[in-house]
Each structure stands twice: as C-alpha cells, then as structure tokens.
CSV table of C-alpha atoms in Angstrom, one decimal:
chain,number,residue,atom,x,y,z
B,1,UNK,CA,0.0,0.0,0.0
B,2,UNK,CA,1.5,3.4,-0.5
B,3,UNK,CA,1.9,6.2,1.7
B,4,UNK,CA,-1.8,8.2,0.9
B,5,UNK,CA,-3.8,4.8,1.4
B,6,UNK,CA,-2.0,4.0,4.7
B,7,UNK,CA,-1.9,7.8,6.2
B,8,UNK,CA,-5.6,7.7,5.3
B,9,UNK,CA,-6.4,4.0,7.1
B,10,UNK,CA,-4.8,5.5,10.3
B,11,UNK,CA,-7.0,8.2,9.8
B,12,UNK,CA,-9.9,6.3,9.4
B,13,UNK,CA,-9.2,3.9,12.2
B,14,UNK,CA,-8.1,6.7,14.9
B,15,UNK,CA,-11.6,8.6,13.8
B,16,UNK,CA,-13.4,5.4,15.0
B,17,UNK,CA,-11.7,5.9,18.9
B,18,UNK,CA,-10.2,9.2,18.9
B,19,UNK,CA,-11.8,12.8,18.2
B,20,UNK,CA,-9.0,15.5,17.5
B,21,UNK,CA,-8.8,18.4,19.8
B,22,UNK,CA,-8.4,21.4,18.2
B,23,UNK,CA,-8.1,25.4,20.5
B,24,UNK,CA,-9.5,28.3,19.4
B,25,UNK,CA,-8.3,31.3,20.0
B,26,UNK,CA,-10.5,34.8,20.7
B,27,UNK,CA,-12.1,35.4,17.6
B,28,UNK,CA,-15.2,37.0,16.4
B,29,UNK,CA,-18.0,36.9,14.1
B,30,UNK,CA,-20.0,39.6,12.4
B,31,UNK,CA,-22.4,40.6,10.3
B,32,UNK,CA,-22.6,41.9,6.4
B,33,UNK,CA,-23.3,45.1,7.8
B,34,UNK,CA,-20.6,45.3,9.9
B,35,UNK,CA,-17.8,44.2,7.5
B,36,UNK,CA,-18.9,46.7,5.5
B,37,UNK,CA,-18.5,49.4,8.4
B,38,UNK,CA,-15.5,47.5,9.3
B,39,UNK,CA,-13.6,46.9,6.6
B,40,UNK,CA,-15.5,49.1,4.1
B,41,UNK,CA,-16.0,45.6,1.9
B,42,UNK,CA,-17.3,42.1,2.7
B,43,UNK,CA,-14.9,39.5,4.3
B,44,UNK,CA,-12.0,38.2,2.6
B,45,UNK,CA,-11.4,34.3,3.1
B,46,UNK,CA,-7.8,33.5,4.0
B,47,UNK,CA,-7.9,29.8,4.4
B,48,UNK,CA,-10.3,27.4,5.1
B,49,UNK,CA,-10.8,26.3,8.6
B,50,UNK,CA,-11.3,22.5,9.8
B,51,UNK,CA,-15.4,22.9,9.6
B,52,UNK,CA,-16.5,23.2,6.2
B,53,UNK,CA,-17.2,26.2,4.7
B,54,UNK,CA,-16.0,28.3,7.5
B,55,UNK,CA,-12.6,30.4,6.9
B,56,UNK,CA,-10.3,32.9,8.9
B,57,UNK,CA,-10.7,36.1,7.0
B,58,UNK,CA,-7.9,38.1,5.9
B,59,UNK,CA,-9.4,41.3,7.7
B,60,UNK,CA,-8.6,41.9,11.6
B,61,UNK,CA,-10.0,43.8,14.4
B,62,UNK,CA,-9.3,45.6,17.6
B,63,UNK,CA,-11.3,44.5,20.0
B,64,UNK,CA,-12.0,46.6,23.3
B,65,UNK,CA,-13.4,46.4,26.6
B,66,UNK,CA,-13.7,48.9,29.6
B,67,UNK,CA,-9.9,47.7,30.8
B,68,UNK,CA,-8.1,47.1,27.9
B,69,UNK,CA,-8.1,45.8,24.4
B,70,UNK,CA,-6.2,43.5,21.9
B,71,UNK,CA,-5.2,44.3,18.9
B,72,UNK,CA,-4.8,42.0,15.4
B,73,UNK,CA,-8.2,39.5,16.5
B,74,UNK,CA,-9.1,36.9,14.3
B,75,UNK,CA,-12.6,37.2,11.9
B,76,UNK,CA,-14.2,34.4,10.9
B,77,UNK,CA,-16.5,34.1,7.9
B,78,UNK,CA,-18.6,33.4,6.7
B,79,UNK,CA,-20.9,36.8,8.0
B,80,UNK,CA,-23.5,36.2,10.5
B,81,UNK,CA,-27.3,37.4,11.2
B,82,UNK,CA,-25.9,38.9,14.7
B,83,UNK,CA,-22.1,39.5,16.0
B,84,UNK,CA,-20.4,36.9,18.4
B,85,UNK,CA,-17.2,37.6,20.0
B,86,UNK,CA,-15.5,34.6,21.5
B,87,UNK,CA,-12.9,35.1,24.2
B,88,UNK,CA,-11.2,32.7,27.0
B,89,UNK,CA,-12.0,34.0,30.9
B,90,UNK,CA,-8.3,35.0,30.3
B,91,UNK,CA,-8.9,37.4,28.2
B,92,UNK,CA,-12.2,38.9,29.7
B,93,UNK,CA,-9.7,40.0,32.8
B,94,UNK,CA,-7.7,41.5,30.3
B,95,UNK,CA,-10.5,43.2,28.3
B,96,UNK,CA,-12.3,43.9,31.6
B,97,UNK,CA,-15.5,42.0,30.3
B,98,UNK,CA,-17.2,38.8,32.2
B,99,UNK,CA,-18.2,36.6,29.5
B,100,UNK,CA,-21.1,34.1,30.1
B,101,UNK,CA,-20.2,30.1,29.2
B,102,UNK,CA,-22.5,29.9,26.4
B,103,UNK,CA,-23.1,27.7,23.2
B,104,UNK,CA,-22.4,29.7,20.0
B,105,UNK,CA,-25.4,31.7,19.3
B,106,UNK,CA,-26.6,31.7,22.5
B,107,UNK,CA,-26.2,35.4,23.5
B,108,UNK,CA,-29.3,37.3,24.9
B,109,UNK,CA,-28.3,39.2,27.8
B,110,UNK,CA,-24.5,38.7,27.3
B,111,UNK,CA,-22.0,41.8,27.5
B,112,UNK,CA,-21.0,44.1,24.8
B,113,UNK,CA,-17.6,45.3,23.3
B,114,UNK,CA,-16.3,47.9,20.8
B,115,UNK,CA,-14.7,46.4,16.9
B,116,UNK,CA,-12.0,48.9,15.5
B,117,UNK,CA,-11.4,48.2,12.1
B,118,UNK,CA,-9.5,50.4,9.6
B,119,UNK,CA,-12.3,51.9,7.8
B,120,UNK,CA,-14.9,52.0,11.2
B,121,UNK,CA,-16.0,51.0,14.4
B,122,UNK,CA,-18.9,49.1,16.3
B,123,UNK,CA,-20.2,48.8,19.3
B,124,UNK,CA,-22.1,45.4,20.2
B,125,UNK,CA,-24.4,45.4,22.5
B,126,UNK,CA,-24.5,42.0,23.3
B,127,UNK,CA,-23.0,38.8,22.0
B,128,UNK,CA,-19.8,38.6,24.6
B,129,UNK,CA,-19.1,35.1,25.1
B,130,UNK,CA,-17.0,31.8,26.8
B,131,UNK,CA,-17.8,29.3,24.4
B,132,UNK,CA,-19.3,26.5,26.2
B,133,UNK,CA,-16.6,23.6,24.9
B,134,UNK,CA,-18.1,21.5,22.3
B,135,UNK,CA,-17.7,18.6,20.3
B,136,UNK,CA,-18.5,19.1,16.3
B,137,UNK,CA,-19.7,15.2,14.7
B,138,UNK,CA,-21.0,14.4,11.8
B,139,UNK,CA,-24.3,12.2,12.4
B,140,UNK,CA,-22.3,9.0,11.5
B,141,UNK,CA,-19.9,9.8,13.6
B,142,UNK,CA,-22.2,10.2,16.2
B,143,UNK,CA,-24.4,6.9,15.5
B,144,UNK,CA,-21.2,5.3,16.0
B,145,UNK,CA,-20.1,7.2,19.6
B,146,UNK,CA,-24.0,6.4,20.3
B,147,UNK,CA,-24.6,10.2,20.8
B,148,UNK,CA,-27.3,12.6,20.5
B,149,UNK,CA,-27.2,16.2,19.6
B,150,UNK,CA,-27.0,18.5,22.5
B,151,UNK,CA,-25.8,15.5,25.0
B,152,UNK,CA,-23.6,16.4,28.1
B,153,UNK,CA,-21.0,13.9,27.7
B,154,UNK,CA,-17.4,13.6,29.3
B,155,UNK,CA,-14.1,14.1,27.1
B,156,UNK,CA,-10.6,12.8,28.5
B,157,UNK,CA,-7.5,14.0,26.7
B,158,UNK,CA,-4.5,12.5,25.7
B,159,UNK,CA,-2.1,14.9,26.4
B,160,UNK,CA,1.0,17.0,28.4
B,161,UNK,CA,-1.5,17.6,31.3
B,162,UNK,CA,-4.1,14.9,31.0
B,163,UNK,CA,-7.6,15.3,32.4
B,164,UNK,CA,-11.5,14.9,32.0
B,165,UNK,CA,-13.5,17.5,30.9
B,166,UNK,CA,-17.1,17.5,32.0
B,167,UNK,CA,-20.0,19.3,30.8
B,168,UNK,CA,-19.0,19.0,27.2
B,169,UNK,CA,-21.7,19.5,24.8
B,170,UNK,CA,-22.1,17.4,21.7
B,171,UNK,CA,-23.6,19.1,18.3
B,172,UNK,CA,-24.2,17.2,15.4
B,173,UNK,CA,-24.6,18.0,11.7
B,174,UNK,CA,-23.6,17.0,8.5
B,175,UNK,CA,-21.5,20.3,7.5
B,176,UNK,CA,-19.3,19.2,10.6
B,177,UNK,CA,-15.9,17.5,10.7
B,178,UNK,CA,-15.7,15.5,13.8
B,179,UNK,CA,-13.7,18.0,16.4
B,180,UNK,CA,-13.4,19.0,20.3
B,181,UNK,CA,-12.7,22.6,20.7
B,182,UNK,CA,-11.7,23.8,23.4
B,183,UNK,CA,-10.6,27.5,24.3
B,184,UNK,CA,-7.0,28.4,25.1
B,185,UNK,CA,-7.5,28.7,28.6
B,186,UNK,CA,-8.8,24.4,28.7
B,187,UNK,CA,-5.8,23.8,25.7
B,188,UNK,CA,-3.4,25.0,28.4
B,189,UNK,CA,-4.7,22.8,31.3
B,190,UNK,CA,-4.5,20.2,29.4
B,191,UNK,CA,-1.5,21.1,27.9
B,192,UNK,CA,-2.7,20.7,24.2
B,193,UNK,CA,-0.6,20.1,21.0
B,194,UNK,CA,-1.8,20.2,18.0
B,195,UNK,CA,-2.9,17.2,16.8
B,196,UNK,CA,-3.3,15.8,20.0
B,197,UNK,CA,-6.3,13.7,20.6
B,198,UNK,CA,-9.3,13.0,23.3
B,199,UNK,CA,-12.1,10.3,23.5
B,200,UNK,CA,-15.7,10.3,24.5
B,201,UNK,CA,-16.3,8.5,27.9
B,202,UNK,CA,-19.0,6.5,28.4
W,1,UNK,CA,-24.6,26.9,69.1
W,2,UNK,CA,-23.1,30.1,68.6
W,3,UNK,CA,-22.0,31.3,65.0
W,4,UNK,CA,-18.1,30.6,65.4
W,5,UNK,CA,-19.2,26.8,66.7
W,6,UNK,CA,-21.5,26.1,63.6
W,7,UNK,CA,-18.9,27.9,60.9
W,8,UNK,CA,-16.1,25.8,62.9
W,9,UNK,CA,-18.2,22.7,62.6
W,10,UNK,CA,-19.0,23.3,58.4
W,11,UNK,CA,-15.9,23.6,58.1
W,12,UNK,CA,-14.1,20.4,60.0
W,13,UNK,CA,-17.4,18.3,57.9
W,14,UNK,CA,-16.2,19.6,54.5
W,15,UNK,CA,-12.5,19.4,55.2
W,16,UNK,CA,-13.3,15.2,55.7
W,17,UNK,CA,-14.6,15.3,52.0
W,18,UNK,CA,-13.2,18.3,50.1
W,19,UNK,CA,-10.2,20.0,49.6
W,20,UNK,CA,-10.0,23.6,49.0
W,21,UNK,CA,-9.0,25.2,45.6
W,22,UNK,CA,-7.0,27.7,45.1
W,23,UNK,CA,-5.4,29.3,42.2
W,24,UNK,CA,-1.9,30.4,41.8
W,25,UNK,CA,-1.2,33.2,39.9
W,26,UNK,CA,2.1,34.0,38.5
W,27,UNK,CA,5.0,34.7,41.1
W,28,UNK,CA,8.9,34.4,41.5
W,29,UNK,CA,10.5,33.2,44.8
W,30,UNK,CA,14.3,34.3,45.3
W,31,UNK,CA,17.1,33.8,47.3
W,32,UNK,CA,18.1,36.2,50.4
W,33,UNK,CA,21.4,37.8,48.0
W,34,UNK,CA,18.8,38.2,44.9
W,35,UNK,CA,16.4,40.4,47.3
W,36,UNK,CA,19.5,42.4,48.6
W,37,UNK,CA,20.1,43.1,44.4
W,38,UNK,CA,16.4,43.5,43.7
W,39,UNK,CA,15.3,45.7,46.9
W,40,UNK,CA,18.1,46.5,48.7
W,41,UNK,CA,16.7,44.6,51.5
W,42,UNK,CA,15.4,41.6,52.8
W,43,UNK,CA,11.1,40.8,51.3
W,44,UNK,CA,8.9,42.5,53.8
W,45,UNK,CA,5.9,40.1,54.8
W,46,UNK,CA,2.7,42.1,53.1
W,47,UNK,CA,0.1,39.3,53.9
W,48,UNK,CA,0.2,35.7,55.0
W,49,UNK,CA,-0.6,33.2,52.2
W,50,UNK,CA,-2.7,29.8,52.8
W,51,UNK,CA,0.5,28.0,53.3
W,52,UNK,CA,1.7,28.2,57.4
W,53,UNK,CA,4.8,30.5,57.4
W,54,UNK,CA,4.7,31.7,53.5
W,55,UNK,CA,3.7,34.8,53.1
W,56,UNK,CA,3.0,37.4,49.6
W,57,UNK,CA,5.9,40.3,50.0
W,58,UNK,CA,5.5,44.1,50.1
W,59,UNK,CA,8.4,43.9,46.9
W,60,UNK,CA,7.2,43.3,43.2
W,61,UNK,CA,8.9,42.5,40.0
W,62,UNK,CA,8.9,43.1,36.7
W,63,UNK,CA,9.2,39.5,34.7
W,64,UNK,CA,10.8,39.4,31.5
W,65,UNK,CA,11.4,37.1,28.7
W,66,UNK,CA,12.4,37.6,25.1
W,67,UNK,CA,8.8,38.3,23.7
W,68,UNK,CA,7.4,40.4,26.7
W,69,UNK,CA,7.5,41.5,30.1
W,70,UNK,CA,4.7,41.2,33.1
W,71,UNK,CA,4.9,44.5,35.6
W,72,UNK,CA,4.2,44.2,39.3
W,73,UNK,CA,4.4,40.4,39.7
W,74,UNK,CA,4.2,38.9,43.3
W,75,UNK,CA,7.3,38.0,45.0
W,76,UNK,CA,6.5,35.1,47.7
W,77,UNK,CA,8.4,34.2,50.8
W,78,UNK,CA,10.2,33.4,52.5
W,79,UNK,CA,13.6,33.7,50.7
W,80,UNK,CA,15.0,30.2,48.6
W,81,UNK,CA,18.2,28.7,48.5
W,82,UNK,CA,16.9,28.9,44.4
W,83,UNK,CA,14.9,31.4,42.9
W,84,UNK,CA,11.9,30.3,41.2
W,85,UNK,CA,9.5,31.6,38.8
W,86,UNK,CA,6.0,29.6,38.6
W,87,UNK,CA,4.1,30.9,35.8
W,88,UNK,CA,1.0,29.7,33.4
W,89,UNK,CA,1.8,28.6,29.7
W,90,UNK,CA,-0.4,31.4,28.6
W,91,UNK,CA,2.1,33.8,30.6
W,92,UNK,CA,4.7,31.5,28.4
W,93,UNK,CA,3.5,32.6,25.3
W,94,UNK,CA,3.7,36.1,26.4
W,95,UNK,CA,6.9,36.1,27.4
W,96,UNK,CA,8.3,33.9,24.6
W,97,UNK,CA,9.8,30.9,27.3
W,98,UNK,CA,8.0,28.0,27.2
W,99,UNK,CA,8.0,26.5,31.0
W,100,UNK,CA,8.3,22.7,31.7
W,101,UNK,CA,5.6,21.5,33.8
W,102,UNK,CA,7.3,20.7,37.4
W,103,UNK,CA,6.9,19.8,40.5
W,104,UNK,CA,8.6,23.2,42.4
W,105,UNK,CA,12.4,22.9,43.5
W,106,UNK,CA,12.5,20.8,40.4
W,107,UNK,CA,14.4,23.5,38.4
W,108,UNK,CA,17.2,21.9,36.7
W,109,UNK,CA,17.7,22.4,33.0
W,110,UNK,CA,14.6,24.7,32.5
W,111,UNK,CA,14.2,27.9,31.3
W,112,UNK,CA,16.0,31.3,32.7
W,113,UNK,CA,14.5,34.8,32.6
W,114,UNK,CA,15.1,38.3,34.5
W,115,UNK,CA,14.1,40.0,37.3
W,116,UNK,CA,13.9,43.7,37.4
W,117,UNK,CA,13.5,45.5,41.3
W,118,UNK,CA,13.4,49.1,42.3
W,119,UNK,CA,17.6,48.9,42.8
W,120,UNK,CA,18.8,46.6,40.4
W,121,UNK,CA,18.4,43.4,38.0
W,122,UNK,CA,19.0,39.7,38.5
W,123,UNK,CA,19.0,37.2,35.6
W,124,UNK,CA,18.1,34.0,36.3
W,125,UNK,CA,20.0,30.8,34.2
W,126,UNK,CA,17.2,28.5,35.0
W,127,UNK,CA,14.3,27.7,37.2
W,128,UNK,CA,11.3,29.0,35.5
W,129,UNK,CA,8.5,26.4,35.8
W,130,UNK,CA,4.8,25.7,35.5
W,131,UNK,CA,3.6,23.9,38.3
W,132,UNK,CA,2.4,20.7,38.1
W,133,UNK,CA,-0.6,20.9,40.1
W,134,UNK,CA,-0.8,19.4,43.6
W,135,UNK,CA,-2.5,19.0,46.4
W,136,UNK,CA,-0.8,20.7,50.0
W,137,UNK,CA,-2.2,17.8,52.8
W,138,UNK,CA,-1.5,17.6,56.2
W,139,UNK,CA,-0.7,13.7,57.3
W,140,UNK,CA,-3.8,13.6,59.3
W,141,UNK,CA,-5.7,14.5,56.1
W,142,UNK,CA,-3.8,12.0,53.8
W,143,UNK,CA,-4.5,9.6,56.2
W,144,UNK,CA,-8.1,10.0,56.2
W,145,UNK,CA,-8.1,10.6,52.5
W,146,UNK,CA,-5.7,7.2,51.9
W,147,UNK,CA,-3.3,9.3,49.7
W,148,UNK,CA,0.4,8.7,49.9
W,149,UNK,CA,3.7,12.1,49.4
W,150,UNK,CA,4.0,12.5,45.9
W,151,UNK,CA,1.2,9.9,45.2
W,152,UNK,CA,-0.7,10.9,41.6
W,153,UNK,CA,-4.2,10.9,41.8
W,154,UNK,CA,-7.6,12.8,40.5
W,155,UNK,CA,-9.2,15.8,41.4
W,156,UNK,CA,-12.6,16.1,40.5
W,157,UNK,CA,-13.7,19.9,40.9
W,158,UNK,CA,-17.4,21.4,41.8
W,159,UNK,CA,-17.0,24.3,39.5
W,160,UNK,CA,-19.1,26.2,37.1
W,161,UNK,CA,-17.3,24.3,34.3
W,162,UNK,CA,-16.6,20.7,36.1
W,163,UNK,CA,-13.9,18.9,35.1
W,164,UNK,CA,-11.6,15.9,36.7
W,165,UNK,CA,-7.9,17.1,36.6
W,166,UNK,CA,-5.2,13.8,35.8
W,167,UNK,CA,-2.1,13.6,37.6
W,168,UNK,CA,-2.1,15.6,40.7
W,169,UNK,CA,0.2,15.2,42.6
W,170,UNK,CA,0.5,14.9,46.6
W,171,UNK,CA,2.5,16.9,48.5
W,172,UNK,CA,2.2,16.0,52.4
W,173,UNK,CA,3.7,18.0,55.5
W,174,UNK,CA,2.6,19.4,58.8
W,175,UNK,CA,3.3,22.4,58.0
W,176,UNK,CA,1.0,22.5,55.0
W,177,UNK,CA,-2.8,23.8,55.0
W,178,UNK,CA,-5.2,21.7,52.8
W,179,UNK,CA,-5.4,22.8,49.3
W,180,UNK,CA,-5.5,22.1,45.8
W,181,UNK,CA,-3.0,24.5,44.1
W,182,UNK,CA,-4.0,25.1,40.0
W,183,UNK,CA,-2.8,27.4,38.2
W,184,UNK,CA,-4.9,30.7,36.4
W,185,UNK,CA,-5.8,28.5,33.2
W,186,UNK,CA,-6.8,25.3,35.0
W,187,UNK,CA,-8.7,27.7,37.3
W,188,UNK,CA,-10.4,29.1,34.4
W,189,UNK,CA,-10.4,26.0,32.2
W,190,UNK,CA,-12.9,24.8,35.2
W,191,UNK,CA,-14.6,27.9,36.0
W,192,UNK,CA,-13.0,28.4,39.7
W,193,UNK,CA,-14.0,30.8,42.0
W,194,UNK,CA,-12.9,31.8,45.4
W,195,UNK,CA,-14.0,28.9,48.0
W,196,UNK,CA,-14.7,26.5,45.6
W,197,UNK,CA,-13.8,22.6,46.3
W,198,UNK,CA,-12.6,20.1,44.9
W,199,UNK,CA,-12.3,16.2,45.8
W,200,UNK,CA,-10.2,13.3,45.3
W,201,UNK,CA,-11.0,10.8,43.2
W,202,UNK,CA,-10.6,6.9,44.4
C-alpha cells in the first residue's frame, strides 16, 4: 500500500476511537453590515478552517473592553445574522469584560464590546461570550459514539496535562468534521498540542 | 450553638470530604542575596498566604522574557536557596519561554529569565516552571483521604465548568494547609472561583 492509502487507514481507524482536539483562539463573528463598516468591503477568506465552509478572514479587528483591548483578533466568515465575540475568561480580565459560558449563538443578555477596524468602528451590544466547549460530529460519527445532539457527555484528553472535561456539549450536523474545541484557557490545562487527541467516555 | 461553633463545625465536615481550591497566579521566589540586588533589603511580609509561614511580599517584579514583560508580579516568601518563577503557559506565550511542567524545587535544566526590582536586575539561568498541580495535605488528612507524598491521583472539581484534573500530585507535611494549588488556566479552564472545592478521586 503506498503512503496516501496507509496515512488515510490510520485516519480512518483513529476517527473510530479518537476525536482530534483542536483550541480556538479569541475570535469573532460579524455581520454583512458590519464588515462593510469595518472593513468598508465584505470578508475576505484566507484559508479554510477545519469545519466546512468556514474560513479565517484576511481582515482583523481591535477589539476593546472597559480595561483594555487587543489588537490583530481573528474574523471568521462566513458573516452572520448577529455579532459573536469569542474570548477565553483569560482574556475577559484582560479586556475587563465577564463573558457568560455559552453555546455559540446563545447570547441574549451577554456583555458588549467595541470592533475597531481600519475603515470604522462598532459597538455590540451583546454577543460577549465563553464558548461553552463543544464537540462538532457528523451524524455517522455520532451513531457510532451512540450520541445525540446537545448531550452532556465527558471528554478525556490525551495529552501534556491529561484530564477529563465534564459538561461538554455534543452538536451534530452534516456540514461538521468531527472536532473538540476547546478555548485556550482548557488547551493549556490540558496542555494541548496540536494534533493531539481526546475520546468520548462512556 | 453560637455562629463561630456552627462555621467551625462546616468547616471540619467539609475538610473530611473536600479539599479547597486555590489558584496560583504568576510569582517568583528568590534567594536572600537576589532580594539584597532587587530591593536593597530583605522581602517584607505584606500578607500571610494559605500555606503556614509563607507569606505574599511588600516587593514586586517586573518578569521578562524575550517576547514580553509582566509588571508588578508577586514575590512570595520566604527567601529560597533557588529562585523560582512559577508561571502559566499562557504567561509562556507572552513572554516567549516555554515553561516545563514541574513539580517546584525541580528546576534543573529549564528555562531562565530576568528580574527587574526598584535597585537593580537579576538574571536567572534557570528555574522558571509551570507547576504541576498538587495537592498541600496535612498527614492527618492523607490519612483520612488514603493518599500517599508524591502519590498521583484525580481531582474532581465542583466548579461552574466541572472537570476531573489527571495527575495531581500529593504533597504532604505538617506544616501544609489543605489545598488544591492550579494554576490561572486550570482555574479558568474549570470555571474556579474563590472557595470552591474540589475532591479526590478513588
């Protein structure tokens, strides 16, 4: 067998135990509307990200709170119906902002934050948020782990730091590619490499 | 009962069960001739910390690796035969050193960086760590909780985002307090607050 067909049978047979953990870092999302107040022009796809059909953009914001701000934060496309901002607890001490544990999407009553970009700025009211960590499968994948979308279930992790995250939510679709993600501050605890990989407990 | 008796009385119930959490945030300890350098003068005890005998100093440092610098970070006492820098690997990726995860005292062959007081500057060759996380028992406590010095076991937290830390590590002396020592991103990775317990896993 050459090199392709055996790379892709470890693949395969890993995907059957393992799901890869993957850490993102703050980001946010936005609307049409606000790319074009942004950035003056609809988002630019960079490169591809591991869930179909979503990309980092090539455009970057500031992104401020009441006690500080960072500078150079990832955009993801494609746009959105309302803004998300995604940050680690971390980074809400930095920022001076509490963000909520929440699913994506979930984000009535969450804080707001200001967007610099270099042709305007916004101010979101809401939309602040801890994403709640999550595991992305595809409903094969899931029919095989024997689990339903929105299930609690517990991940371990095979890595540096090696522990067992609770209160992990499962979503399931068939634009997914099976992932954990995790948000810096949980890749640290853990002590995360890329690559690395956890498994569903039962 | 009177209020002391009952909060006394909590407490001794809980202690049989839980252990404490607490989170470490970044800190240096030095040696008696590296305060004389730094300060001019022996630390000066500002508060006690959980630990019997160890207490936060009056004296703050400025941290610095090659990517970045951290102002005003605690200096804990008292003073070392070896200094010691115990930060997180997210303060590792500010300052551009990546810190071996360690048990403290172990410092040989990891990482140096430099100190900056109000009178002068000490570079450090090595001992900048990230501590493996452990649990401070007293033997009566080990006892009861059948742990063994330098035993590895699991620490299941009652947090806002749960989790089951892997390889913990027990540390046991009378002259310890009862706590679970994490650092700031396993205390956010689990959603820690001030008070909150944890409890070993059999």
């Amino acid at each position: 067998m050459d090199e392709q067909i055996l790379n892709r049978l470890t693949q395969d047979i890993l995907g059957r135990i393992f799901i890869e953990l993957e850490a993102s870092a703050r980001h946010v999302h936005i609307t049409r509307e606000q790319a074009q107040t942004l950035f003056g022009h609809d988002l630019t796809p960079e490169r591809p990200l591991s869930q179909p059909g979503q990309f980092l953009a090539k455009e970057r914001v500031t992104l401020q709170g009441p006690n500080g701000k960072f500078y150079n934060v990832a955009v993801l496309g494609p746009a959105r119906k309302e803004a998300q901002v995604e940050i680690s607890l971390s980074d809400g001490r930095v920022l001076g902002i509490t963000p909520p544990i929440r699913q994506s999407g979930d984000i009535q009553n969450t804080p707001g934050a200001i967007l610099v970009g270099e042709a305007g700025t916004v101010a979101i009211r809401e939309g602040v948020i801890a994403a709640q960590r999550h595991l992305h499968l595809t409903p094969d994948s899931a029919a095989r782990f024997g689990v339903q979308d929105k299930q609690i279930v517990r991940l371990q992790t095979y890595t540096a730091r090696p522990l067992i995250f609770e209160d992990v939510i499962v979503r399931i679709s068939s634009a997914f590619a099976d992932r954990a993600h995790l948000d810096f501050d949980e890749a640290n605890a853990c002590g995360m490499q890329k690559g690395d990989l956890g498994r569903i407990l039962p």
